[in-house]
Coordinates of C-alpha atoms and ligand atoms in Angstrom, one line a residue:
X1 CA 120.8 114.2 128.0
X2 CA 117.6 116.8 127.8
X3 CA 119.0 120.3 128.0
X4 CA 117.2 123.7 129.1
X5 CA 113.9 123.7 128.5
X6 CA 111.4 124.0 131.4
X7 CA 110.4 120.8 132.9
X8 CA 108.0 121.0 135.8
X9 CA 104.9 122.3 135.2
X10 CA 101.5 122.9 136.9
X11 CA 100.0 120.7 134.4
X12 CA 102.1 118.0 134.9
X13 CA 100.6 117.4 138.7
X14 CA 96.9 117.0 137.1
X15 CA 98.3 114.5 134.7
X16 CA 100.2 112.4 137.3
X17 CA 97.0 112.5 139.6
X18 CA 94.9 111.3 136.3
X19 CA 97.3 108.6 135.8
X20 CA 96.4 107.0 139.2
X21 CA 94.0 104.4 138.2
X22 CA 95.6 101.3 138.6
X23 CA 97.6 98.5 136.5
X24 CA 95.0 97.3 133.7
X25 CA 92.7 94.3 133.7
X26 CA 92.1 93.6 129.9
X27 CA 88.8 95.1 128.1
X28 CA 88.9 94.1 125.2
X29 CA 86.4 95.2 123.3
X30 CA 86.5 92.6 120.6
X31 CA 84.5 93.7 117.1
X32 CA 82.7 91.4 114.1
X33 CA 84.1 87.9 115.2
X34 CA 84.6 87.2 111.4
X35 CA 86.1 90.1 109.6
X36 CA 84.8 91.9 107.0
X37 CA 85.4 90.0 103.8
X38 CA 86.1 92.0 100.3
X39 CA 83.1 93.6 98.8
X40 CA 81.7 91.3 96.5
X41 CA 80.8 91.8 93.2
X42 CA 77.3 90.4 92.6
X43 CA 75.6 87.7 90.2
X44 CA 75.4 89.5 86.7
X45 CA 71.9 87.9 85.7
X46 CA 72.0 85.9 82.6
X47 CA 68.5 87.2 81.7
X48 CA 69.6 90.8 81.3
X49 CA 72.8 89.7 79.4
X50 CA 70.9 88.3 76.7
X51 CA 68.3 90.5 76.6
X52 CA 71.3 92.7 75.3
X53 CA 72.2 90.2 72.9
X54 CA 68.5 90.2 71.3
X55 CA 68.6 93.4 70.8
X56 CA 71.9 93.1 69.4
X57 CA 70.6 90.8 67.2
X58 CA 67.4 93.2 66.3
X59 CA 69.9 95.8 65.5
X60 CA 71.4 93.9 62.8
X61 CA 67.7 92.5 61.8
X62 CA 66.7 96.0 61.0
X63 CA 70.5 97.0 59.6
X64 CA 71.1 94.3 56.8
X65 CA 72.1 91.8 58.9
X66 CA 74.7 93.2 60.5
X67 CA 76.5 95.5 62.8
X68 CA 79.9 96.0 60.9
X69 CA 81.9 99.4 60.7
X70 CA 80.6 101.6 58.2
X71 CA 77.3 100.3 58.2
X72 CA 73.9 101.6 60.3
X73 CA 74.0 98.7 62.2
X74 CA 77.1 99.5 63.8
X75 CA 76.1 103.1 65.0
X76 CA 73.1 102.1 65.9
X77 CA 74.8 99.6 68.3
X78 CA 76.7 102.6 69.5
X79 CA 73.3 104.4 70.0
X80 CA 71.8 101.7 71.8
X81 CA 74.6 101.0 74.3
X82 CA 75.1 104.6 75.0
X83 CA 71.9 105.2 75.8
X84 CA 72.1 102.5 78.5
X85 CA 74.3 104.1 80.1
X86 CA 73.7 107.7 80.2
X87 CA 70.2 106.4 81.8
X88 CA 72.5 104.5 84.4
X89 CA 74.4 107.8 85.5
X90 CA 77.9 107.5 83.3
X91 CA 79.8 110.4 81.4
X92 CA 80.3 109.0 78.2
X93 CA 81.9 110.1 75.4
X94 CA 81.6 109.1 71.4
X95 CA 85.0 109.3 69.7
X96 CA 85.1 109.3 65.9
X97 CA 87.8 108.5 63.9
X98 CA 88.3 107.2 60.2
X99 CA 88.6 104.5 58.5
X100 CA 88.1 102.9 55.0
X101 CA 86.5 106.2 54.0
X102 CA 84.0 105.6 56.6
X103 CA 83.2 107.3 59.9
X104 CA 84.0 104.4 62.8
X105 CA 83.1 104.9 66.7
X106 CA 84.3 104.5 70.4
X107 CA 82.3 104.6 73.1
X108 CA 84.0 106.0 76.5
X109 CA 81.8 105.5 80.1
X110 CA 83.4 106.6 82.8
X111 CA 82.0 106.4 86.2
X112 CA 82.4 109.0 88.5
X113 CA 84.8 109.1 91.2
X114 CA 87.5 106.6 92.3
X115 CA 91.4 108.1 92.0
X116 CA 91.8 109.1 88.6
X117 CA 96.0 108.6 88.7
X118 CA 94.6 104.8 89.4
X119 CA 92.7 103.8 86.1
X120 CA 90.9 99.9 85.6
X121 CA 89.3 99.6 82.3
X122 CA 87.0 96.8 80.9
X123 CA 86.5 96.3 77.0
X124 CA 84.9 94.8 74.0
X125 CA 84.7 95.4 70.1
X126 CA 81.3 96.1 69.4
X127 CA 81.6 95.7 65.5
X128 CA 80.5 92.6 63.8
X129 CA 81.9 91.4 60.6
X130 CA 79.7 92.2 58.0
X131 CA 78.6 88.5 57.3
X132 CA 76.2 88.5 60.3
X133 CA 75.4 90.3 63.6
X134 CA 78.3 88.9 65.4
X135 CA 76.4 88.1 68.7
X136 CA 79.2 85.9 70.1
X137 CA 82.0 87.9 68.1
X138 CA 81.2 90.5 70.2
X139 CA 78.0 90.7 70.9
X140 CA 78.6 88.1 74.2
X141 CA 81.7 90.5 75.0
X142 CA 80.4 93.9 74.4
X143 CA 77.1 92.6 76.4
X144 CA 78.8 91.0 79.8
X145 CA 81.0 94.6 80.1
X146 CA 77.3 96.1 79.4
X147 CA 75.8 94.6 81.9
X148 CA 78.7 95.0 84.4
X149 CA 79.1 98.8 84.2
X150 CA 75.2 99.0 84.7
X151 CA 75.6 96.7 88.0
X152 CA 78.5 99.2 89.1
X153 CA 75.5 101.8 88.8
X154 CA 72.6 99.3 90.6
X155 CA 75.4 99.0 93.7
X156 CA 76.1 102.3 93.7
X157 CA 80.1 101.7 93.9
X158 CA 82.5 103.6 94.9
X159 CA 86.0 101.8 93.8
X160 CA 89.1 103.0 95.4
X161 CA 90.4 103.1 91.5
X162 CA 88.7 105.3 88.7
X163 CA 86.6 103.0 86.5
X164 CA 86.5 103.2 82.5
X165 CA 84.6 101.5 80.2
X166 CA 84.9 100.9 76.5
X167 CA 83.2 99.8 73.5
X168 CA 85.4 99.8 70.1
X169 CA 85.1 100.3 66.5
X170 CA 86.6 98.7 63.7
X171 CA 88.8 96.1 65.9
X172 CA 87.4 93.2 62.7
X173 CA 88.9 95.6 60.4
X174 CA 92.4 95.4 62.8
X175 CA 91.8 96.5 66.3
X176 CA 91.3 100.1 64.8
X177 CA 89.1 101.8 67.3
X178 CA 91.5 100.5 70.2
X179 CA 94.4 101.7 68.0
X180 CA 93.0 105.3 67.8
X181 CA 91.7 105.7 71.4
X182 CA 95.2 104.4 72.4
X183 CA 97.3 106.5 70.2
X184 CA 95.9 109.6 71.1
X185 CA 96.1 109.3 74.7
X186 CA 98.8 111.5 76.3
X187 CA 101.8 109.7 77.9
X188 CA 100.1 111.1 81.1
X189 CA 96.8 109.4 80.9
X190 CA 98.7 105.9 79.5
X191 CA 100.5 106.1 82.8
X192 CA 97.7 106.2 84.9
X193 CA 96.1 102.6 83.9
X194 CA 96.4 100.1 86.1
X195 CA 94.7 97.7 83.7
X196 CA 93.2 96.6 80.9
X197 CA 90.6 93.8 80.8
X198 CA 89.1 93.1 77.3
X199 CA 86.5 90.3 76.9
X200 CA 86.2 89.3 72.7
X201 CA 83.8 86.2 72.6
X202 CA 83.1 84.7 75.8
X203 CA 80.0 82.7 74.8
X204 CA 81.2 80.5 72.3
X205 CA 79.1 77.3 71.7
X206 CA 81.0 74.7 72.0
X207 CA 83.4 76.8 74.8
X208 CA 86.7 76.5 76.3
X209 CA 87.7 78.8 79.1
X210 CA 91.0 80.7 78.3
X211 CA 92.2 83.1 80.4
X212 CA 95.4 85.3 78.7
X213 CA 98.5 85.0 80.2
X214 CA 99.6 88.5 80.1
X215 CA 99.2 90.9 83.5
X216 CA 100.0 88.1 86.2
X217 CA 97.7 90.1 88.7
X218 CA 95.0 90.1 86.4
X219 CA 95.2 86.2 85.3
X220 CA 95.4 85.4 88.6
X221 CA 92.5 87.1 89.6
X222 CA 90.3 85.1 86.5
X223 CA 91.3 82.0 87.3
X224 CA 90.7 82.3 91.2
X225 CA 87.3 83.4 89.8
X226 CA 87.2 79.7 88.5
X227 CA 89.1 78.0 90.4
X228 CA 86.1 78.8 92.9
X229 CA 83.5 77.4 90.5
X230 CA 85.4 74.5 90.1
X231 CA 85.8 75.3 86.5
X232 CA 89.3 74.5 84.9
X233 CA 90.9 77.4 83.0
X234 CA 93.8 77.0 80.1
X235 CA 95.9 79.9 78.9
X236 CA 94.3 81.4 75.6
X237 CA 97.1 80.6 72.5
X238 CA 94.5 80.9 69.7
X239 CA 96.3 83.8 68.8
X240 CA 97.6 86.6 71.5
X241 CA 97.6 90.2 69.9
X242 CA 94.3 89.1 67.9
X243 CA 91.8 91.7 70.1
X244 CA 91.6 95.3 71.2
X245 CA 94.1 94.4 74.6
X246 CA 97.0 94.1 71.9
X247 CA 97.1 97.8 71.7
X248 CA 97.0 98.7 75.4
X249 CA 99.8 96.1 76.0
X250 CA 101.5 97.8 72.5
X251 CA 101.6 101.1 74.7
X252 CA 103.0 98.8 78.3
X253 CA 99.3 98.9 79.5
X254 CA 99.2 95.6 81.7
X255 CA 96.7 93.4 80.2
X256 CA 94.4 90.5 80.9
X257 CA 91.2 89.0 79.3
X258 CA 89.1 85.9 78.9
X259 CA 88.3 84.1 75.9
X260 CA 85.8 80.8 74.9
X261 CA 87.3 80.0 71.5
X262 CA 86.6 80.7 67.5
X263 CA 87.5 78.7 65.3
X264 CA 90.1 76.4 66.6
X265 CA 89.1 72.8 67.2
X266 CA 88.3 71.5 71.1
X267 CA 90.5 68.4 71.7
X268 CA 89.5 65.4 72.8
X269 CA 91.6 66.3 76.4
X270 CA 89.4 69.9 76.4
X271 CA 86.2 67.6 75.8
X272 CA 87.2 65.7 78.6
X273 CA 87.5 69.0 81.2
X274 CA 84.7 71.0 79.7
X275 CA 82.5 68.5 78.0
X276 CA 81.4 69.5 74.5
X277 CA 82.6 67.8 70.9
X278 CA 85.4 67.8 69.1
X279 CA 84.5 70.4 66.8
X280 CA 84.8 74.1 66.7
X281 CA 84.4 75.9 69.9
X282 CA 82.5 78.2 67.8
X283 CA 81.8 76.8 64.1
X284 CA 79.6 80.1 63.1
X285 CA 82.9 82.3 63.6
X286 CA 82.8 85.4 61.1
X287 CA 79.8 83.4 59.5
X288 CA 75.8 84.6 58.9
X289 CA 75.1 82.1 61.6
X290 CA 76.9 83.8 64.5
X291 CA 72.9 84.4 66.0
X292 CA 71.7 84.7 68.9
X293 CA 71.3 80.6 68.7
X294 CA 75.0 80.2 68.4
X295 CA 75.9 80.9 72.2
X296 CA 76.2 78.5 75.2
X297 CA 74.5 80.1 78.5
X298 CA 76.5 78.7 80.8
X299 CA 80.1 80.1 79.5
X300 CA 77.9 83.6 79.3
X301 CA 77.1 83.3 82.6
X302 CA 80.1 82.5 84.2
X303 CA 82.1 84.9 82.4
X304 CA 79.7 87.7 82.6
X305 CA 80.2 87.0 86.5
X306 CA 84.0 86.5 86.4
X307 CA 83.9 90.1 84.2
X308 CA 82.0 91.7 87.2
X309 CA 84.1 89.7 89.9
X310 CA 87.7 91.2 88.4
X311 CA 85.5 94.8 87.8
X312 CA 85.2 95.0 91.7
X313 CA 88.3 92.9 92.9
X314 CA 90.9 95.1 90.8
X315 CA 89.4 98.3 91.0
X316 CA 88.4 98.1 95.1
X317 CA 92.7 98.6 95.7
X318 CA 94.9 96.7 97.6
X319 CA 93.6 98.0 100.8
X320 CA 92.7 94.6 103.3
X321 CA 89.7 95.7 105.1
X322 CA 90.4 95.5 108.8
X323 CA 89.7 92.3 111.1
X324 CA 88.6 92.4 114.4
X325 CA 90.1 95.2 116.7
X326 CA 90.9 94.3 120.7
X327 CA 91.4 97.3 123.1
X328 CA 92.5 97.9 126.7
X329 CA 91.5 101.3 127.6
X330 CA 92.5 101.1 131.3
X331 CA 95.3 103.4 132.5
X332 CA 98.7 102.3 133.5
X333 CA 101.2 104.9 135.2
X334 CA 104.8 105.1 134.3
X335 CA 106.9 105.5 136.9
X336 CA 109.7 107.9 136.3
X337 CA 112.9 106.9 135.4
X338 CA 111.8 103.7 136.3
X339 CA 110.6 99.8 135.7
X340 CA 108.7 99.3 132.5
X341 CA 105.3 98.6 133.0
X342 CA 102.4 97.1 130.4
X343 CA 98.7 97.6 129.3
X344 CA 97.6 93.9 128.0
X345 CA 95.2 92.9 125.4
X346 CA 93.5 89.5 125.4
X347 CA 93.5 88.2 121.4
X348 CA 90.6 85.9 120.7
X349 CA 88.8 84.1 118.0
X350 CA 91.3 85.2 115.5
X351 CA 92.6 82.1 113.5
X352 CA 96.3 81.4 112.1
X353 CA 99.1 83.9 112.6
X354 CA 98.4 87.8 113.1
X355 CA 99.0 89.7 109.7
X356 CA 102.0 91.4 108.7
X357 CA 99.9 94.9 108.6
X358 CA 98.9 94.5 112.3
X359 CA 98.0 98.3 113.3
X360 CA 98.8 99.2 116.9
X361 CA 97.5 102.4 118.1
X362 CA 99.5 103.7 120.9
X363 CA 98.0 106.4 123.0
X364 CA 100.5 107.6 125.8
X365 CA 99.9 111.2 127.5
X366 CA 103.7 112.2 128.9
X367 CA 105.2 115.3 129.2
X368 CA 108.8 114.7 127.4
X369 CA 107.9 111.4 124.9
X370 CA 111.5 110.9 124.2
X371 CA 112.1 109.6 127.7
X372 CA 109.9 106.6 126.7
X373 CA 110.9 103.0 125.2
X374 CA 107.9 101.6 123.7
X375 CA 107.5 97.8 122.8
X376 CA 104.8 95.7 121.1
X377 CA 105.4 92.0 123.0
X378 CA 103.7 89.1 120.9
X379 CA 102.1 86.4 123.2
X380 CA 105.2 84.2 123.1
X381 CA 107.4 87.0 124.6
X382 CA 108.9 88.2 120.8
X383 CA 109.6 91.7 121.2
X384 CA 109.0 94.6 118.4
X385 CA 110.5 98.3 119.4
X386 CA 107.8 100.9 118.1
X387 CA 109.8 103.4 119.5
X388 CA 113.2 103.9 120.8
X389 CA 114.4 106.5 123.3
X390 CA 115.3 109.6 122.5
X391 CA 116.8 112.3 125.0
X392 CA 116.4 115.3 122.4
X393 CA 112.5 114.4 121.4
X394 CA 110.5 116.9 124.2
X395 CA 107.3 116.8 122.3
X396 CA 104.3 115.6 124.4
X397 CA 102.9 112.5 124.1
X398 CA 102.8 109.6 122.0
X399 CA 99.7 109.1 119.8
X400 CA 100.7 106.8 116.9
X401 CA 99.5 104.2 114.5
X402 CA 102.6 101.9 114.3
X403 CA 102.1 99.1 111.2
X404 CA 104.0 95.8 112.7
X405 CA 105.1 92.8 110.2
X406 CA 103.7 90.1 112.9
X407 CA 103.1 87.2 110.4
X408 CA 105.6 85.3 112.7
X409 CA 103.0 85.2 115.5
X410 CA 100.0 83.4 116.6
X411 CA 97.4 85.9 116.8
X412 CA 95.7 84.4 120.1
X413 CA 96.8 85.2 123.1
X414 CA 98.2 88.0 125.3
X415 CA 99.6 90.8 123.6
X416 CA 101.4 93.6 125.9
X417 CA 102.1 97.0 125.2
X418 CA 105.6 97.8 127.3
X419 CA 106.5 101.4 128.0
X420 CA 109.6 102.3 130.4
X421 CA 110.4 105.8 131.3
X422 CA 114.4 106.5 130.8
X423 CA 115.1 109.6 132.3
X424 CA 114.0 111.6 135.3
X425 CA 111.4 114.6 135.7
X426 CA 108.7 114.1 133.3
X427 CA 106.1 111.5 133.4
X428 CA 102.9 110.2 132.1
X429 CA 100.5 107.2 131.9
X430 CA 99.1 104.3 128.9
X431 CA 96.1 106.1 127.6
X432 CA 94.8 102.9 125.7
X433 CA 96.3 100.3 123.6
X434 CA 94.6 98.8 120.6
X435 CA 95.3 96.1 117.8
X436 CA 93.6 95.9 114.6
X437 CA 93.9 92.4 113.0
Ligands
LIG1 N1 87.9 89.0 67.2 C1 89.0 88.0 67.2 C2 89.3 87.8 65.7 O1 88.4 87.8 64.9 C3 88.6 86.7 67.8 C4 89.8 86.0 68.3 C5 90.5 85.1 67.7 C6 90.4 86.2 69.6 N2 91.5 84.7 68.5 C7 91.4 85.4 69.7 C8 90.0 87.1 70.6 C9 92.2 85.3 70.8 C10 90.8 87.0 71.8 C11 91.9 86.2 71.9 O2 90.5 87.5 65.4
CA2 CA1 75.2 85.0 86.8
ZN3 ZN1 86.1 89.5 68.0

């Protein structure tokens, strides 16, 4: 029972003459029949990824064939990516560390903006062995995340999550570079990752397509990637813990990668699914001949897209983007102390079952809310409270964003907002009612 506090007031006469207009007809205002889908990442173009890989390849030409730690090949690489970019608007960063008597290099881009306590990474060595250039092993890698962080830049994005990109040192030598950039990153910034994606030869010639089996988000976002292609995916064995995501996952960094095979032979069953011999998936592994010859297109391609397809998926959030919205902005009175009345919305066009985020705005102008019941009533009469009564709540109004779990529901048809009035003296009216599939 309300005690003591003054209840009539001159106000209250304006608002009850406002709330004369009348039980509601629906107008809905129905927006985009189909709803906005995800933002998608775009086609990374084939052409620019290999245009990274020849000048990979040039690097090493000039460089004594190569583009392994401790030689000029391998800082020139660093030079060369670095510069790509700065151009393309990234803060990066060169961190140095030791190794074998010889000065070894990560290269850090991070792109500005997106919650830094929320961190997606993407990865690649970037040394070779120093038998050739290493253009599959990780030329195909180190080019596909290149690529990617400069089509981050072309779309201008602006990721819900903070994106990070890396290029490592040393990882032929035993994942060094990731080692040191891992180790020496507080406990703070370790927690803030929500992922690690690292790509270590992903144009093999003679390819497989591995996805590792390690974050379960993350896999599952790959192979959805290729499960839309059509493509069949297997989980990578040739060795887990043999590339730079072994020490992020070392450190409980959730992991996930993809993978076209080294030097592992492709069964007769992975010919079957993927075409190709029965050889090697890649027979120039660690050898002079790993060239700019010795990678298949199409696996580039793909992957390059499936890098830049988990890029945008995992670092957009798990915020839905909202469906169509209906509204009835027509006002209802509530009698006093009295029958419940409803403001109706008319659902259309929506397919399947409403979601189990369905926003309801509720916009109620009354005098003493706690007098009011309010209910959410699905189209087959299923009843959700959004707010009970309450004698002691004598705040005005009710303007609200309730989230209701309505997967139980068909999302077409007439949805009512209920309101009833429990106690006498104040009163008030439905401003509008609005659904947000
Ligand atoms: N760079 C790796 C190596 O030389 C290549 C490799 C082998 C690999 N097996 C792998 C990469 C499995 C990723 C996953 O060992
Ligand atoms: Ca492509
Ligand atoms: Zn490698």
């Amino acid at each position: 029972m309300k005690l003591s506090v003054p209840r009539r007031t001159a106000a209250l006469a304006a608002v009850a003459a406002m709330a004369l207009g009348g039980l509601a007809g629906t107008t809905a205002s129905a927006a985009p029949a189909t709803p906005a889908g995800a933002l998608a990442a775009p086609d990374i173009p084939l052409a620019n990824v290999k245009q990274h890989l020849a000048d990979f390849q040039s690097i090493a030409n000039a460089n004594g064939g190569n583009r392994a730690h401790g030689r000029p090949g391998y800082k020139a690489s660093i030079d060369f990516v670095k510069a790509k970019l700065d151009a393309a608007g990234y803060t990066t960063s060169v961190q140095q560390f030791s190794y074998n008597g010889t000065t070894g290099y990560n290269l850090i881009a991070d792109w500005p903006g997106g919650d830094p306590g929320q961190v997606i990474m993407a990865g690649a060595h970037l040394d070779s062995v120093s038998s050739g250039a290493g253009i599959n092993d990780n030329g195909s890698g180190s080019a596909a995340v290149l690529e990617t962080a400069l089509a981050v830049s072309r779309a201008g994005l602006k990721p819900t999550k903070h994106l990070r990109f890396g290029w490592w040192g040393a990882e032929e030598l035993g994942l060094v570079g990731s080692k040191y950039y891992v180790n020496n990153l507080p406990t703070t910034e370790r927690s803030k990752f929500s992922g690690y994606l690292n790509f270590d030869m992903i144009g093999s010639p003679n390819p497989g397509y591995f996805v590792y089996d390690d974050d379960p988000t993350i896999e599952q976002t790959f192979k959805s990637y290729f499960a839309g292609l059509g493509v069949p995916t297997e989980i990578e064995t040739e060795g887990d813990g043999r590339s730079d995501h072994a020490s992020f996952k070392n450190v409980g960094i959730p992991v996930g990668g993809l993978f076209t095979g080294a030097s592992r032979v492709k069964t007769s069953a992975q010919v079957q699914k993927w075409g190709g011999t029965t050889t090697a998936f890649d027979r120039c592994y660690h050898s002079s001949c790993d060239t700019t010859s010795n990678i298949n297109d199409t696996a580039l391609d793909r992957n390059s897209d499936a890098v830049a397809h988990a890029v945008w998926t995992l670092s957009a959030g798990s915020t839905t983007p909202p469906g169509p919205v209906f509204e009835n902005t027509a006002d209802v009175s509530i009698p006093d102390n009295g029958a419940a009345v409803t403001s109706t919305v008319d659902v259309t066009g929506v397919t399947g079952n409403a979601p189990s985020t369905l926003k309801v705005d509720v916009n109620i102008v009354h005098t003493w809310r706690g007098d009011l019941v309010v209910d959410l009533v699905a189209p087959d009469g299923s009843v959700y409270n959004l707010k009970p009564y309450s004698s002691s709540d004598s705040a005005d109004n009710v303007i609200a964003t309730y989230t209701v779990n309505a997967s139980s529901e068909v999302a077409n048809g007439a949805w009512k907002l209920r309101v009833q009035d429990r106690a006498a003296q104040d009163t008030g009216y439905i401003n509008s009612f609005k659904l947000t599939f």
